[in-house]
Short mmCIF file of C-alpha atoms in Angstrom, two decimals:
data_model
loop_
_atom_site.label_atom_id
_atom_site.label_comp_id
_atom_site.label_asym_id
_atom_site.label_seq_id
_atom_site.Cartn_x
_atom_site.Cartn_y
_atom_site.Cartn_z
CA ALA A 129 -53.19 8.76 6.79
CA ALA A 130 -55.75 9.15 3.99
CA ASP A 131 -56.10 5.34 3.76
CA ILE A 132 -56.73 5.10 7.49
CA ALA A 133 -59.28 7.93 7.35
CA ALA A 134 -61.07 6.17 4.50
CA GLY A 135 -60.98 2.86 6.34
CA THR A 136 -58.99 1.09 3.58
CA ALA A 137 -55.61 0.80 5.35
CA MET A 138 -54.26 -2.59 6.41
CA ASP A 139 -53.05 -2.93 10.02
CA PRO A 140 -53.40 0.76 10.98
CA GLY A 141 -52.13 -0.10 14.46
CA TRP A 142 -48.64 -0.54 12.99
CA LYS A 143 -48.72 2.99 11.51
CA PRO A 144 -48.57 5.36 14.51
CA ILE A 145 -47.44 8.45 12.57
CA SER A 146 -50.12 8.03 9.90
CA SER A 147 -52.70 7.38 12.61
CA ALA A 148 -51.71 10.63 14.31
CA LEU A 149 -52.20 12.57 11.06
CA VAL A 150 -55.77 11.27 10.82
CA GLY A 151 -56.53 13.60 13.69
CA ILE A 152 -56.06 16.56 11.33
CA SER A 153 -59.57 17.60 10.39
CA VAL A 154 -58.84 18.35 6.71
CA VAL A 155 -57.55 14.80 6.14
CA ARG A 156 -60.53 13.24 7.91
CA SER A 157 -63.02 15.41 6.01
CA ASN A 158 -61.76 14.52 2.50
CA PRO A 159 -59.51 11.42 2.57
CA ALA A 160 -59.75 10.71 -1.18
CA PHE A 161 -58.41 14.17 -2.10
CA TRP A 162 -55.55 13.96 0.39
CA TRP A 163 -54.66 10.45 -0.76
CA HIS A 164 -54.07 11.79 -4.30
CA ALA A 165 -52.32 14.91 -2.98
CA PHE A 166 -49.88 12.89 -0.87
CA TRP A 167 -49.31 10.38 -3.70
CA TRP A 168 -48.43 13.08 -6.25
CA THR A 169 -46.27 14.95 -3.74
CA HIS A 170 -44.34 11.74 -3.14
CA VAL A 171 -43.87 11.11 -6.88
CA VAL A 172 -42.76 14.69 -7.60
CA LEU A 173 -40.25 14.65 -4.73
CA LEU A 174 -38.91 11.27 -5.83
CA PHE A 175 -38.33 12.27 -9.45
CA THR A 176 -36.96 15.68 -8.42
CA PHE A 177 -34.41 13.90 -6.25
CA LEU A 178 -33.52 11.50 -9.08
CA ALA A 179 -32.95 14.44 -11.40
CA TYR A 180 -30.94 16.31 -8.76
CA VAL A 181 -28.65 13.45 -7.70
CA PRO A 182 -26.46 13.25 -10.86
CA HIS A 183 -25.70 16.98 -10.54
CA SER A 184 -24.83 16.96 -6.83
CA LYS A 185 -22.32 15.35 -4.47
CA HIS A 186 -24.97 12.70 -3.82
CA MET A 187 -24.28 11.16 -7.23
CA HIS A 188 -22.04 8.70 -5.39
CA ILE A 189 -25.24 6.84 -4.45
CA ILE A 190 -25.45 5.68 -8.06
CA PHE A 191 -21.82 5.59 -9.11
CA ALA A 192 -20.55 3.81 -5.98
CA ILE A 193 -22.49 0.71 -7.02
CA ILE A 194 -20.99 0.82 -10.52
CA ASN A 195 -17.52 1.54 -9.12
CA THR A 196 -17.68 -1.42 -6.76
CA PHE A 197 -18.86 -3.72 -9.55
CA PHE A 198 -15.89 -2.77 -11.73
CA MET A 199 -13.31 -2.79 -8.91
CA ASP A 200 -9.82 -4.00 -9.79
CA LEU A 201 -9.43 -7.67 -8.86
CA THR A 202 -5.71 -7.92 -9.63
CA PRO A 203 -3.33 -8.18 -6.62
CA LYS A 204 -3.24 -4.94 -4.62
CA GLY A 205 0.51 -4.70 -4.88
CA ALA A 206 0.70 -4.98 -8.67
CA LEU A 207 0.93 -1.73 -10.61
CA LYS A 208 -0.16 -1.80 -14.23
CA LYS A 209 2.56 -2.69 -16.72
CA VAL A 210 3.39 0.02 -19.26
CA ASP A 211 3.90 -0.97 -22.89
CA LEU A 212 7.06 1.09 -23.28
CA GLU A 213 7.49 0.36 -26.99
CA ASN A 214 3.99 1.35 -28.09
CA ALA A 215 2.88 3.89 -25.48
CA GLN A 216 2.07 7.30 -26.94
CA THR A 217 2.46 8.97 -23.55
CA PHE A 218 4.15 7.94 -20.33
CA GLY A 219 2.06 8.43 -17.22
CA VAL A 220 -0.65 11.08 -17.10
CA ASN A 221 -0.74 14.85 -16.81
CA ARG A 222 -4.19 15.40 -18.31
CA VAL A 223 -7.51 13.96 -17.14
CA GLU A 224 -8.37 12.65 -20.61
CA GLN A 225 -5.36 10.33 -20.37
CA LEU A 226 -6.95 8.49 -17.44
CA SER A 227 -9.03 5.39 -18.11
CA TRP A 228 -12.81 5.48 -17.74
CA ARG A 229 -12.47 3.30 -14.64
CA GLN A 230 -10.06 5.78 -13.05
CA LEU A 231 -12.36 8.69 -13.89
CA LEU A 232 -15.32 6.83 -12.41
CA ASP A 233 -13.64 7.08 -9.00
CA GLY A 234 -14.32 10.81 -8.94
CA TYR A 235 -18.07 10.37 -9.32
CA ALA A 236 -18.23 7.53 -6.80
CA CYS A 237 -16.41 9.55 -4.11
CA THR A 238 -18.56 10.30 -1.06
CA GLU A 239 -16.17 13.05 0.09
CA CYS A 240 -16.12 11.43 3.52
CA GLY A 241 -12.43 12.26 3.96
CA ARG A 242 -11.48 8.90 5.45
CA CYS A 243 -8.63 8.53 2.96
CA THR A 244 -7.08 11.85 3.95
CA ALA A 245 -7.57 11.14 7.66
CA ALA A 246 -5.63 7.87 7.28
CA CYS A 247 -2.79 9.36 5.22
CA PRO A 248 0.53 9.47 7.13
CA ALA A 249 1.92 12.16 4.83
CA ASN A 250 -1.09 14.40 5.44
CA ALA A 251 -0.99 13.68 9.18
CA THR A 252 2.61 14.91 9.37
CA GLY A 253 2.02 18.17 7.52
CA LYS A 254 2.83 17.21 3.94
CA PRO A 255 0.86 18.84 1.08
CA LEU A 256 -0.84 15.56 0.13
CA ASP A 257 -4.61 15.23 0.26
CA PRO A 258 -5.82 11.91 -1.22
CA MET A 259 -9.47 12.97 -1.26
CA ARG A 260 -8.67 16.13 -3.22
CA ILE A 261 -6.85 14.08 -5.85
CA ILE A 262 -10.11 12.25 -6.53
CA THR A 263 -12.51 15.20 -6.27
CA ASN A 264 -10.26 17.63 -8.16
CA MET A 265 -9.88 15.06 -10.92
CA ARG A 266 -13.67 14.93 -11.21
CA ASP A 267 -14.05 18.71 -11.12
CA THR A 268 -11.33 19.13 -13.75
CA LEU A 269 -13.12 16.68 -16.03
CA ASP A 270 -16.39 18.57 -15.56
CA GLU A 271 -14.72 21.89 -16.38
CA GLN A 272 -12.60 20.70 -19.29
CA GLY A 273 -15.03 18.10 -20.62
CA PRO A 274 -16.52 20.24 -23.43
CA ALA A 275 -13.05 21.27 -24.63
CA ILE A 276 -11.84 17.66 -24.49
CA VAL A 277 -14.80 16.47 -26.56
CA ALA A 278 -14.18 19.27 -29.06
CA GLY A 279 -10.47 18.44 -29.22
CA LYS A 280 -9.50 21.94 -28.07
CA THR A 281 -7.28 21.12 -25.09
CA GLU A 282 -4.27 23.20 -26.07
CA GLY A 283 -3.51 25.75 -23.39
CA LEU A 284 -5.65 24.10 -20.72
CA PRO A 285 -3.93 23.67 -17.33
CA ASP A 286 -2.62 20.17 -16.60
CA MET A 287 -3.30 17.94 -13.59
CA PHE A 288 -0.40 19.34 -11.58
CA ALA A 289 -2.23 22.67 -11.63
CA THR A 290 -5.82 21.47 -11.28
CA VAL A 291 -5.67 18.12 -9.45
CA HIS A 292 -2.67 18.14 -7.10
CA PRO A 293 0.69 19.95 -6.86
CA GLU A 294 3.95 18.10 -7.42
CA ASP A 295 5.14 18.34 -3.79
CA GLY A 296 2.12 16.36 -2.66
CA ILE A 297 2.62 13.70 -5.32
CA TRP A 298 6.23 13.18 -4.21
CA ALA A 299 5.15 13.04 -0.54
CA CYS A 300 3.17 9.81 -1.00
CA THR A 301 4.61 6.70 0.68
CA THR A 302 2.24 4.40 -1.28
CA CYS A 303 1.24 2.89 2.07
CA TYR A 304 -2.24 2.08 0.67
CA ALA A 305 -4.05 3.42 3.75
CA CYS A 306 -6.16 5.74 1.57
CA VAL A 307 -7.30 2.92 -0.71
CA TYR A 308 -7.88 0.60 2.23
CA GLU A 309 -10.12 3.13 3.99
CA CYS A 310 -12.24 4.07 0.98
CA PRO A 311 -15.81 2.71 1.30
CA VAL A 312 -16.47 2.91 -2.46
CA MET A 313 -13.30 1.17 -3.74
CA ASN A 314 -11.53 4.28 -5.07
CA GLU A 315 -7.85 3.82 -5.95
CA HIS A 316 -5.61 6.78 -5.15
CA VAL A 317 -2.14 5.22 -5.30
CA PRO A 318 -2.20 4.13 -8.98
CA LYS A 319 -3.11 7.69 -10.02
CA ILE A 320 -0.24 9.11 -7.97
CA ILE A 321 2.18 6.67 -9.61
CA GLU A 322 0.86 7.61 -13.06
CA MET A 323 1.53 11.28 -12.31
CA ARG A 324 5.02 10.39 -11.10
CA ARG A 325 5.62 8.42 -14.28
CA HIS A 326 4.81 11.48 -16.33
CA MET A 327 7.22 13.65 -14.36
CA VAL A 328 10.03 11.08 -14.53
CA LEU A 329 9.67 9.61 -18.02
CA THR A 330 8.27 12.60 -19.93
CA GLN A 331 9.63 15.63 -18.09
CA GLY A 332 12.79 14.02 -16.69
CA LYS A 333 11.89 15.52 -13.32
CA MET A 334 12.43 14.01 -9.88
CA PRO A 335 14.08 15.03 -6.60
CA PRO A 336 17.89 15.18 -6.98
CA GLU A 337 18.51 12.51 -4.35
CA ALA A 338 16.04 10.21 -6.09
CA MET A 339 17.83 10.76 -9.38
CA GLU A 340 21.10 9.75 -7.71
CA THR A 341 19.43 6.58 -6.42
CA MET A 342 18.25 5.68 -9.93
CA ARG A 343 21.80 6.15 -11.21
CA LYS A 344 23.14 3.78 -8.57
CA ILE A 345 20.59 1.13 -9.51
CA GLU A 346 21.48 1.50 -13.19
CA GLN A 347 25.21 1.15 -12.54
CA ASN A 348 25.42 -1.30 -9.63
CA TYR A 349 21.92 -2.82 -9.50
CA ASN A 350 21.29 -1.57 -5.96
CA PRO A 351 20.24 1.81 -4.47
CA TRP A 352 23.26 1.89 -2.13
CA GLY A 353 25.62 2.14 -5.08
CA ILE A 354 27.98 -0.50 -3.68
CA GLY A 355 29.69 -2.70 -6.27
CA TRP A 356 27.33 -5.38 -7.54
CA ASP A 357 30.03 -8.04 -7.20
CA ARG A 358 29.98 -7.57 -3.40
CA ARG A 359 26.34 -8.58 -3.01
CA GLY A 360 27.26 -11.95 -1.54
CA ASP A 361 30.01 -10.72 0.79
CA TRP A 362 27.76 -11.06 3.84
CA ALA A 363 27.80 -14.87 3.42
CA GLU A 364 31.58 -15.31 3.63
CA GLY A 365 32.44 -18.14 6.00
CA MET A 366 28.79 -19.23 6.27
CA TRP A 367 29.06 -22.14 3.80
CA ILE A 368 25.92 -20.97 1.99
CA PRO A 369 25.73 -22.38 -1.56
CA LYS A 370 25.02 -20.33 -4.67
CA LEU A 371 22.69 -21.53 -7.41
CA SER A 372 25.55 -21.11 -9.89
CA GLU A 373 27.40 -23.91 -8.08
CA GLY A 374 24.74 -26.45 -9.01
CA GLY A 375 22.62 -28.68 -6.80
CA ARG A 376 18.94 -28.76 -5.88
CA TYR A 377 17.49 -26.64 -3.11
CA LEU A 378 14.04 -26.20 -1.63
CA TYR A 379 14.27 -22.41 -1.37
CA LEU A 380 16.08 -19.58 -3.02
CA PHE A 381 16.82 -17.04 -0.30
CA TRP A 382 16.28 -13.67 -1.98
CA VAL A 383 18.39 -11.45 0.24
CA GLY A 384 17.49 -8.08 -1.29
CA CYS A 385 19.57 -4.92 -1.47
CA ALA A 386 19.13 -3.87 2.17
CA GLY A 387 19.94 -7.34 3.46
CA SER A 388 23.05 -7.46 1.28
CA PHE A 389 24.49 -3.96 1.63
CA ASP A 390 23.09 -2.18 4.70
CA ASP A 391 25.21 -2.94 7.77
CA ARG A 392 22.24 -3.08 10.15
CA ASN A 393 20.18 -5.36 7.93
CA ARG A 394 23.11 -7.66 7.23
CA LYS A 395 22.71 -8.75 10.86
CA VAL A 396 19.12 -9.73 10.07
CA THR A 397 20.23 -11.64 6.99
CA LEU A 398 22.84 -13.55 8.98
CA ALA A 399 20.36 -14.32 11.77
CA PHE A 400 17.79 -15.72 9.34
CA ALA A 401 20.42 -17.72 7.42
CA ARG A 402 21.70 -19.28 10.65
CA ILE A 403 18.13 -20.23 11.62
CA LEU A 404 17.63 -21.94 8.25
CA GLN A 405 20.89 -23.83 8.68
CA ARG A 406 19.92 -24.86 12.21
CA ALA A 407 16.57 -26.14 10.93
CA HIS A 408 18.32 -27.99 8.08
CA VAL A 409 16.36 -26.15 5.42
CA PRO A 410 18.02 -26.66 2.01
CA PHE A 411 18.47 -23.18 0.54
CA ALA A 412 20.80 -21.27 -1.73
CA ILE A 413 21.40 -17.67 -2.78
CA LEU A 414 22.13 -15.98 -6.09
CA GLY A 415 25.01 -13.90 -4.78
CA PRO A 416 26.26 -11.40 -7.40
CA GLU A 417 23.61 -12.62 -9.86
CA GLU A 418 20.84 -11.10 -7.74
CA LYS A 419 19.81 -7.59 -8.76
CA CYS A 420 17.45 -5.04 -7.21
CA THR A 421 13.87 -6.13 -7.89
CA GLY A 422 13.20 -2.63 -9.18
CA ASP A 423 10.62 -1.72 -6.54
CA PRO A 424 12.14 1.73 -5.79
CA ALA A 425 12.32 2.53 -9.50
CA ARG A 426 8.71 1.53 -10.18
CA ARG A 427 7.31 3.42 -7.18
CA ILE A 428 9.27 6.53 -8.04
CA GLY A 429 7.82 6.42 -11.55
CA ASN A 430 10.83 5.09 -13.48
CA GLU A 431 9.00 2.26 -15.22
CA TYR A 432 11.76 1.86 -17.80
CA LEU A 433 14.39 1.02 -15.18
CA PHE A 434 11.99 -1.24 -13.30
CA GLN A 435 11.24 -3.29 -16.39
CA ALA A 436 14.95 -3.64 -17.14
CA MET A 437 15.57 -4.97 -13.62
CA ALA A 438 12.54 -7.25 -13.72
CA ALA A 439 13.45 -8.76 -17.09
CA ALA A 440 17.02 -9.47 -15.96
CA ASN A 441 15.94 -11.09 -12.70
CA VAL A 442 13.21 -13.18 -14.30
CA GLU A 443 15.69 -14.45 -16.89
CA THR A 444 18.07 -15.50 -14.10
CA LEU A 445 15.37 -17.13 -11.97
CA ASN A 446 13.87 -19.03 -14.88
CA ARG A 447 17.30 -20.21 -16.04
CA TYR A 448 17.82 -21.85 -12.66
CA GLU A 449 14.23 -23.16 -12.68
CA VAL A 450 13.49 -21.54 -9.33
CA LYS A 451 10.16 -22.61 -7.83
CA LYS A 452 10.16 -21.31 -4.24
CA ILE A 453 11.57 -18.03 -2.95
CA VAL A 454 11.84 -16.79 0.63
CA THR A 455 12.73 -13.19 1.43
CA ALA A 456 12.89 -10.97 4.50
CA CYS A 457 11.96 -7.83 2.55
CA PRO A 458 8.23 -7.10 2.03
CA HIS A 459 9.05 -4.86 -0.94
CA CYS A 460 10.94 -7.68 -2.66
CA PHE A 461 8.18 -10.07 -1.57
CA ASN A 462 5.47 -7.93 -3.15
CA THR A 463 7.37 -7.35 -6.39
CA LEU A 464 8.42 -10.99 -6.85
CA LYS A 465 4.98 -12.33 -5.96
CA ASN A 466 2.61 -9.82 -7.55
CA GLU A 467 4.50 -7.99 -10.29
CA TYR A 468 7.01 -10.43 -11.78
CA PRO A 469 4.19 -12.59 -13.25
CA GLN A 470 3.72 -9.66 -15.69
CA PHE A 471 7.16 -10.59 -17.08
CA GLY A 472 6.86 -14.38 -17.08
CA GLY A 473 8.17 -14.92 -13.55
CA LYS A 474 5.73 -17.10 -11.62
CA TYR A 475 7.08 -18.37 -8.32
CA GLU A 476 5.85 -19.39 -4.90
CA VAL A 477 7.05 -16.50 -2.76
CA ILE A 478 6.89 -16.50 1.03
CA HIS A 479 8.00 -14.00 3.63
CA HIS A 480 10.54 -15.03 6.24
CA THR A 481 7.99 -14.64 9.06
CA GLN A 482 5.77 -17.19 7.33
CA LEU A 483 8.65 -19.67 7.12
CA LEU A 484 9.68 -18.98 10.72
CA LYS A 485 6.14 -19.74 11.88
CA GLU A 486 6.17 -22.99 9.89
CA LEU A 487 9.53 -24.06 11.35
CA LEU A 488 8.31 -23.33 14.88
CA GLU A 489 5.04 -25.22 14.40
CA ASP A 490 6.84 -28.23 12.89
CA GLY A 491 9.31 -28.32 15.78
CA ARG A 492 12.31 -27.88 13.52
CA ILE A 493 13.45 -25.03 15.74
CA THR A 494 12.60 -24.83 19.44
CA PRO A 495 12.95 -21.59 21.39
CA THR A 496 14.27 -22.33 24.87
CA LYS A 497 16.07 -19.18 26.00
CA GLU A 498 13.99 -16.48 27.65
CA VAL A 499 13.72 -13.16 25.85
CA ALA A 500 12.38 -10.97 28.63
CA GLU A 501 11.06 -8.05 26.60
CA LEU A 502 7.85 -6.06 26.21
CA VAL A 503 7.53 -6.01 22.42
CA THR A 504 5.30 -4.04 20.09
CA HIS A 505 5.11 -5.11 16.46
CA HIS A 506 5.11 -2.60 13.61
CA ASP A 507 3.16 -3.74 10.55
CA SER A 508 4.95 -3.20 7.26
CA CYS A 509 2.53 -1.67 4.74
CA TYR A 510 3.71 -3.91 1.91
CA LEU A 511 3.41 -7.01 4.08
CA GLY A 512 0.15 -6.09 5.79
CA ARG A 513 -2.26 -3.94 3.81
CA TYR A 514 -0.89 -5.02 0.44
CA ASN A 515 -0.55 -8.75 1.10
CA GLY A 516 -2.68 -9.46 4.15
CA ILE A 517 0.12 -10.86 6.35
CA PHE A 518 -0.74 -9.65 9.85
CA ASP A 519 -0.90 -12.76 12.02
CA GLU A 520 2.32 -14.64 11.17
CA PRO A 521 4.72 -12.10 12.75
CA ARG A 522 2.58 -11.97 15.89
CA ASP A 523 2.25 -15.76 16.03
CA VAL A 524 6.05 -16.05 16.00
CA LEU A 525 6.44 -13.50 18.81
CA LYS A 526 3.84 -15.27 20.97
CA VAL A 527 5.84 -18.50 21.19
CA LEU A 528 9.12 -16.87 22.22
CA PRO A 529 9.75 -17.48 25.95
CA GLY A 530 9.50 -14.34 28.06
CA VAL A 531 8.17 -12.12 25.30
CA LYS A 532 5.12 -10.05 26.17
CA THR A 533 3.41 -8.15 23.38
CA VAL A 534 1.48 -4.89 23.29
CA GLU A 535 -0.22 -3.30 20.30
CA MET A 536 0.15 0.28 19.13
CA SER A 537 -2.98 2.40 18.74
CA ARG A 538 -2.62 2.15 14.97
CA CYS A 539 -1.81 -1.43 14.08
CA ARG A 540 -2.64 -4.28 11.71
CA ASP A 541 -4.77 -3.04 8.77
CA ARG A 542 -4.96 0.43 10.36
CA GLY A 543 -1.19 0.58 10.86
CA PHE A 544 0.83 3.75 10.34
CA CYS A 545 3.60 3.81 7.71
CA CYS A 546 7.28 4.06 8.72
CA GLY A 547 7.76 6.62 5.93
CA ALA A 548 10.05 4.61 3.61
CA GLY A 549 7.59 3.23 1.05
CA GLY A 550 6.94 4.69 -2.38
CA ALA A 551 10.72 5.23 -2.75
CA ARG A 552 10.53 7.81 0.06
CA MET A 553 13.41 5.83 1.58
CA TRP A 554 15.60 7.54 -1.02
CA MET A 555 14.20 11.08 -0.77
CA GLU A 556 14.80 13.82 1.79
CA GLU A 557 11.85 14.71 4.04
CA THR A 558 11.92 18.48 4.43
CA ILE A 559 8.24 19.38 4.88
CA GLY A 560 6.42 18.91 8.18
CA GLU A 561 7.17 16.29 10.80
CA LYS A 562 9.08 13.20 9.70
CA VAL A 563 6.79 10.20 9.33
CA ASN A 564 9.19 7.84 11.12
CA HIS A 565 9.33 10.24 14.09
CA ARG A 566 5.54 10.16 14.34
CA ARG A 567 5.56 6.37 14.18
CA LEU A 568 8.20 6.16 16.92
CA SER A 569 5.92 8.29 19.11
CA HIS A 570 3.29 5.55 18.72
CA VAL A 571 5.86 3.07 20.04
CA GLU A 572 6.61 5.38 22.98
CA GLU A 573 2.92 5.44 23.92
CA THR A 574 2.93 1.66 24.47
CA GLY A 575 5.83 1.69 26.92
CA ALA A 576 7.45 -1.18 25.00
CA SER A 577 11.19 -1.73 25.35
CA VAL A 578 11.45 -3.29 21.88
CA VAL A 579 9.82 -2.57 18.54
CA ALA A 580 9.84 -5.62 16.27
CA THR A 581 9.77 -5.24 12.51
CA ALA A 582 9.60 -7.60 9.56
CA CYS A 583 10.96 -5.18 6.96
CA PRO A 584 14.49 -3.82 6.39
CA TYR A 585 13.19 -0.38 5.41
CA CYS A 586 11.12 -0.15 8.60
CA LEU A 587 14.14 -1.16 10.66
CA ILE A 588 16.27 1.56 9.07
CA MET A 589 13.56 4.18 9.64
CA PHE A 590 13.12 3.22 13.31
CA ASP A 591 16.88 3.27 13.85
CA ASP A 592 17.05 6.75 12.36
CA ALA A 593 14.12 8.04 14.43
CA ALA A 594 15.44 6.55 17.68
CA LYS A 595 18.85 8.14 17.20
CA THR A 596 17.48 11.52 16.14
CA LYS A 597 14.95 11.67 19.00
CA ASP A 598 17.47 10.34 21.55
CA ARG A 599 15.34 7.27 22.27
CA GLU A 600 17.88 4.54 21.71
CA ASP A 601 16.58 2.93 24.89
CA ILE A 602 13.82 1.64 22.62
CA ARG A 603 15.61 -1.20 20.88
CA ARG A 604 14.83 -2.21 17.32
CA PHE A 605 14.95 -5.79 16.08
CA ASP A 606 13.77 -7.83 13.16
CA ILE A 607 11.65 -10.79 14.23
CA ALA A 608 14.33 -13.20 12.94
CA GLU A 609 16.82 -11.67 15.39
CA LEU A 610 14.44 -12.23 18.32
CA VAL A 611 13.88 -15.83 17.22
CA GLU A 612 17.63 -16.48 17.06
CA ARG A 613 18.08 -14.98 20.54
CA SER A 614 15.61 -17.53 21.90
CA LEU A 615 17.33 -20.60 20.41
#
C-alpha cells in the first residue's frame, strides 16, 4: 500500500487489497513512514512465529519435513530384528530406550487424529488411541528430559503409566491403518510391538490364552497344539509329493498352520492343491518338516520364539534349495517374504491369488461353470496395506462366470481389519464390540450373499461372527474355493 501511494509499486492493478488501503489518509499522507512500519511489523511477526513454533503444536511444520526425509524404507511388514545375545534390554518401557527416529515422530505429529479415526480397536471401544501413543511419548520426553540427561531416572514412571496403558497395547491388531493414514510418516505399530516385547521378554507378562498359544508353538510348532507329525495329514490320498522324497519342483506350497490344522481352512488348502494339479503346476510340500513361521510369536512380542522358528525354517528351506514359495496365508506370505531375509532366507514368495490370476490369464485353468453370487471381497491387512496386493483377488473374481462384485464402504487401502492380526487371533476380546462383528456389519450393508477372503485368519473370524450374529445366510469362502467351483 505504501509503495502504491509513493508511486513505486509494480503492477498495482494486480494488488486490489493494497490498492484499497491506499485510500486510508494516513498511508497516503506519509507513504515512506508506513512502508518502514509495515516492513518492520512483518519482520517482527515472522521472527516471533519462528521462535514460537518449536514450543507449540505447530512444530510439526519443521519436524514433519525431517521425519519424512528419514522415513523407514525397509518393507512395511518387516519388524526390526532384535540382537538377543547382546541386547541390554528387551523392548522398551522408557522413552530414552527409543531411537532418535522413533522419538522424532512425536514432534512431527500434527495431532490430526486420522490414525485414531482409522483404528479398528478404537472404533470398537478398546482403550487404544494411536495418536496418544505418539503425543504422550513426546510429552513424556519433554517432562523427563532433564532427568534423563542428568541420569536421574530412578523412580520416574514408565511408558505404561505415561504413554499408554497395557490394555490398549494388547488391543492392537497391527492392521497398519494408523501408519497408513499418517500424513507425516509416523510409525505407531513398531512402538506397540516394542512395548509388547518388554512385557513378554522382560516382565514375562501376557494374556493367559496368549501364553498357552506360545506353549503350543514351542511344543508342536503350531498355535493349535496338534501334533507336529500330523501337519501333512490333509494331503492323504492327494498324491502330493514332499520335498524330502526328492525331485525338482517349481513351487513349494507353504500350507501354514491354519491350512494344515484348522478344519475349515483345510478345505481351502485342498481346493487350491486340486487347482494346481489341474493346471499341471509342479509343486511339493514340506509336510511335517514345515513349522509355524513365527508370525504370532513376533507380533505378540515373543521375539525369542519367533527367531527360533525362523532359524529352523530357513535352515530347512535352504537345505532343499527352495527358490519359489506360494502360500494362501498373508501372514506366512509377509513373514517369508519380508522378515526371513533377516535370517538368510531369500525366496520369491507369491500369494495364492497372484498365482491363480496368472493361471487364469495363461489359460491353464478355464472357469466354465456359473457361480451366481453377489460377492464382496474383504482385504486382508497383511496382504493389502502391508504388501500392496489389492487388485489380484478382485481380478480373479471378475473372470468367474456369474459372479457380481460389490465393495464395502471400507475397502482396499482403507479396509477394516477382521480382528485377528497382531496375534489377536489367539487372545480373548472382552472389551467393547468385537472387531469381526463390526466387519461383518460392513458386509451386511452391501447386501452381498458371499464374502470372499484371501486369508485363513479372516475366514475364521467371519465364520465366528456369522455364527454368533446368526447370519450364516452370508456365506464365507476363500477365493480359491470360488475358483474351484467355477471349473
